[in-house]
Coordinates of C-alpha atoms in Angstrom, one line a residue:
M1426 CA 0.0 0.0 0.0
N1427 CA 2.8 2.4 0.7
T1428 CA 4.2 1.7 -2.7
A1429 CA 0.9 2.6 -4.4
T1430 CA 0.7 5.8 -2.4
A1431 CA 4.2 6.8 -3.3
T1432 CA 3.6 6.1 -7.0
A1433 CA 0.4 8.2 -6.9
T1434 CA 2.1 11.0 -5.2
T1435 CA 5.0 11.2 -7.7
A1436 CA 2.6 10.9 -10.6
I1437 CA 0.7 14.1 -9.6
A1438 CA 3.4 16.7 -9.7
P1439 CA 2.4 20.4 -9.6
A1440 CA 2.5 22.3 -12.9
P1441 CA 5.5 24.7 -13.2
A1442 CA 4.7 28.3 -12.5
P1443 CA 4.1 30.4 -15.6
E1444 CA 6.8 32.9 -16.5
P1445 CA 5.8 36.4 -15.4
E1446 CA 5.1 38.7 -18.4
P1447 CA 7.3 41.7 -18.7
P1448 CA 5.7 44.9 -17.6
T1449 CA 4.2 46.8 -20.6
R1450 CA 3.1 50.0 -18.9
P1451 CA 5.5 52.6 -17.8
S1452 CA 6.2 53.0 -14.1
T1453 CA 6.4 56.6 -13.0
V1454 CA 7.5 58.4 -9.8
H1455 CA 7.1 62.1 -9.1
H1456 CA 9.1 63.2 -6.0
P1457 CA 9.6 66.6 -4.5
L1458 CA 13.3 67.3 -3.7
P1459 CA 14.8 69.2 -0.8
P1460 CA 16.5 72.5 -1.6
G1461 CA 20.3 72.6 -1.6
P1462 CA 23.0 70.1 -2.3
Q1463 CA 21.1 67.2 -0.7
A1464 CA 18.6 67.3 -3.6
A1465 CA 21.0 65.3 -5.9
R1466 CA 21.5 62.6 -3.3
E1467 CA 17.7 62.3 -2.8
A1468 CA 17.0 62.2 -6.6
R1469 CA 19.6 59.4 -7.0
R1470 CA 18.0 57.5 -4.1
V1471 CA 14.5 57.7 -5.6
A1472 CA 15.8 56.8 -9.1
S1473 CA 17.7 53.8 -7.8
W1474 CA 14.6 52.6 -6.0
L1475 CA 12.4 52.8 -9.1
L1476 CA 15.0 51.2 -11.3
A1477 CA 15.4 48.3 -8.8
V1478 CA 11.6 47.6 -8.4
Y1479 CA 10.9 48.1 -12.1
P1480 CA 13.4 46.1 -14.1
V1481 CA 12.5 46.4 -17.7
G1482 CA 15.3 44.5 -19.4
R1483 CA 17.7 47.4 -19.7
P1484 CA 21.5 46.8 -19.8
H1485 CA 23.4 47.5 -16.6
D1486 CA 25.2 50.4 -18.1
T1487 CA 21.9 52.0 -19.1
T1488 CA 20.9 52.0 -15.4
E1489 CA 24.1 53.8 -14.6
D1490 CA 23.5 56.3 -17.4
I1491 CA 20.1 57.1 -16.0
L1492 CA 21.6 57.7 -12.5
V1493 CA 24.2 60.0 -14.0
I1494 CA 21.5 61.9 -15.9
V1495 CA 19.4 62.3 -12.8
S1496 CA 22.4 63.6 -10.8
E1497 CA 23.4 66.0 -13.6
L1498 CA 19.9 67.5 -14.1
T1499 CA 19.5 67.9 -10.3
S1500 CA 22.9 69.4 -9.8
N1501 CA 22.3 71.9 -12.6
A1502 CA 19.0 72.9 -11.1
V1503 CA 20.5 73.5 -7.7
R1504 CA 23.4 75.4 -9.2
H1505 CA 21.5 77.5 -11.7
A1506 CA 17.9 77.7 -10.7
R1507 CA 15.8 78.0 -7.5
P1508 CA 13.6 75.7 -5.5
P1509 CA 11.2 74.0 -5.3
Y1510 CA 12.7 71.1 -7.2
A1511 CA 11.0 67.9 -8.2
L1512 CA 12.1 64.8 -10.0
T1513 CA 9.7 62.9 -12.4
L1514 CA 11.1 59.6 -13.7
S1515 CA 9.2 57.3 -16.0
V1516 CA 10.6 53.9 -17.1
E1517 CA 9.2 51.5 -19.6
S1518 CA 10.6 48.9 -21.9
G1519 CA 13.2 50.6 -24.1
R1520 CA 12.9 54.1 -22.7
A1521 CA 13.3 56.3 -19.7
G1522 CA 12.1 59.9 -19.3
I1523 CA 13.8 62.0 -16.6
A1524 CA 12.3 65.5 -15.8
L1525 CA 13.6 67.9 -13.3
S1526 CA 11.3 70.8 -12.4
D1527 CA 12.5 74.0 -10.8
A1528 CA 11.0 77.5 -10.1
S1529 CA 13.4 79.5 -12.4
P1530 CA 12.2 80.6 -15.8
S1531 CA 15.8 80.8 -17.1
L1532 CA 16.5 78.3 -19.7
P1533 CA 19.6 76.1 -19.6
R1534 CA 22.5 77.1 -21.9
Q1535 CA 25.2 75.0 -23.5
H1536 CA 28.6 76.4 -22.7
D1537 CA 31.1 76.3 -25.6
G1538 CA 34.8 76.7 -25.6
R1539 CA 35.4 74.9 -22.3
G1540 CA 38.7 73.0 -22.2
P1541 CA 38.9 69.2 -21.5
L1542 CA 40.0 69.9 -17.9
A1543 CA 37.1 72.2 -17.1
T1544 CA 35.2 71.2 -14.0
R1545 CA 32.0 73.1 -14.8
G1546 CA 29.8 73.8 -17.9
R1547 CA 29.9 70.4 -19.5
G1548 CA 26.7 68.9 -18.0
L1549 CA 24.5 69.1 -21.1
A1550 CA 27.3 67.8 -23.3
I1551 CA 27.7 64.8 -21.0
L1552 CA 24.0 64.1 -21.1
R1553 CA 24.1 64.2 -24.9
A1554 CA 27.2 62.0 -25.0
L1555 CA 25.2 59.4 -23.0
G1556 CA 22.6 59.4 -25.8
A1557 CA 20.0 61.5 -24.0
E1558 CA 17.7 63.7 -26.0
L1559 CA 17.1 67.0 -24.2
F1560 CA 14.1 69.2 -24.0
V1561 CA 13.0 72.2 -22.0
S1562 CA 9.4 72.8 -21.2
P1563 CA 8.7 76.3 -19.8
A1564 CA 5.9 76.7 -17.3
P1565 CA 4.2 79.7 -15.7
L1566 CA 6.2 79.0 -12.4
G1567 CA 9.5 77.8 -13.8
K1568 CA 10.4 75.0 -16.2
Q1569 CA 11.1 71.3 -16.6
V1570 CA 14.4 70.1 -18.1
I1571 CA 13.7 66.7 -19.7
A1572 CA 16.0 64.0 -20.8
V1573 CA 14.9 60.9 -22.7
L1574 CA 17.1 57.9 -23.0
T1575 CA 16.3 54.9 -25.2
W1576 CA 17.9 51.5 -25.6
P1577 CA 17.3 48.5 -27.8
E1578 CA 14.6 46.1 -26.4

């Protein structure tokens, strides 16, 4: 009798769990940032969290690029604009949109003629070198600087 029970038990194996389908809708976070230099650290923390909980099959170096873009946009806002600041990050398969809002109507400018050893004025060039498309959206109470990064799916 024990043999029959063992045979019946092994014959009825549970079906394997289905593979989860990759997310198809974007995941977005909008997060107010503190004024001052701690804004960049907070923006990176929020971006790292979203990228960890919403993996969409992006290469590891793309994750690093997104964090650099978040840091650069936030640092530029703190240096050249005024609070309040807010980060909006939207991630979906093949694309990330990063927007940094501030209360300054002044539009960002590309600095030309900086030498290779310059420590300032290269932020927008760095973002473009990472492959980000850059946009500025003026608003009645400031602006949003937006970077869009895409990668092959």
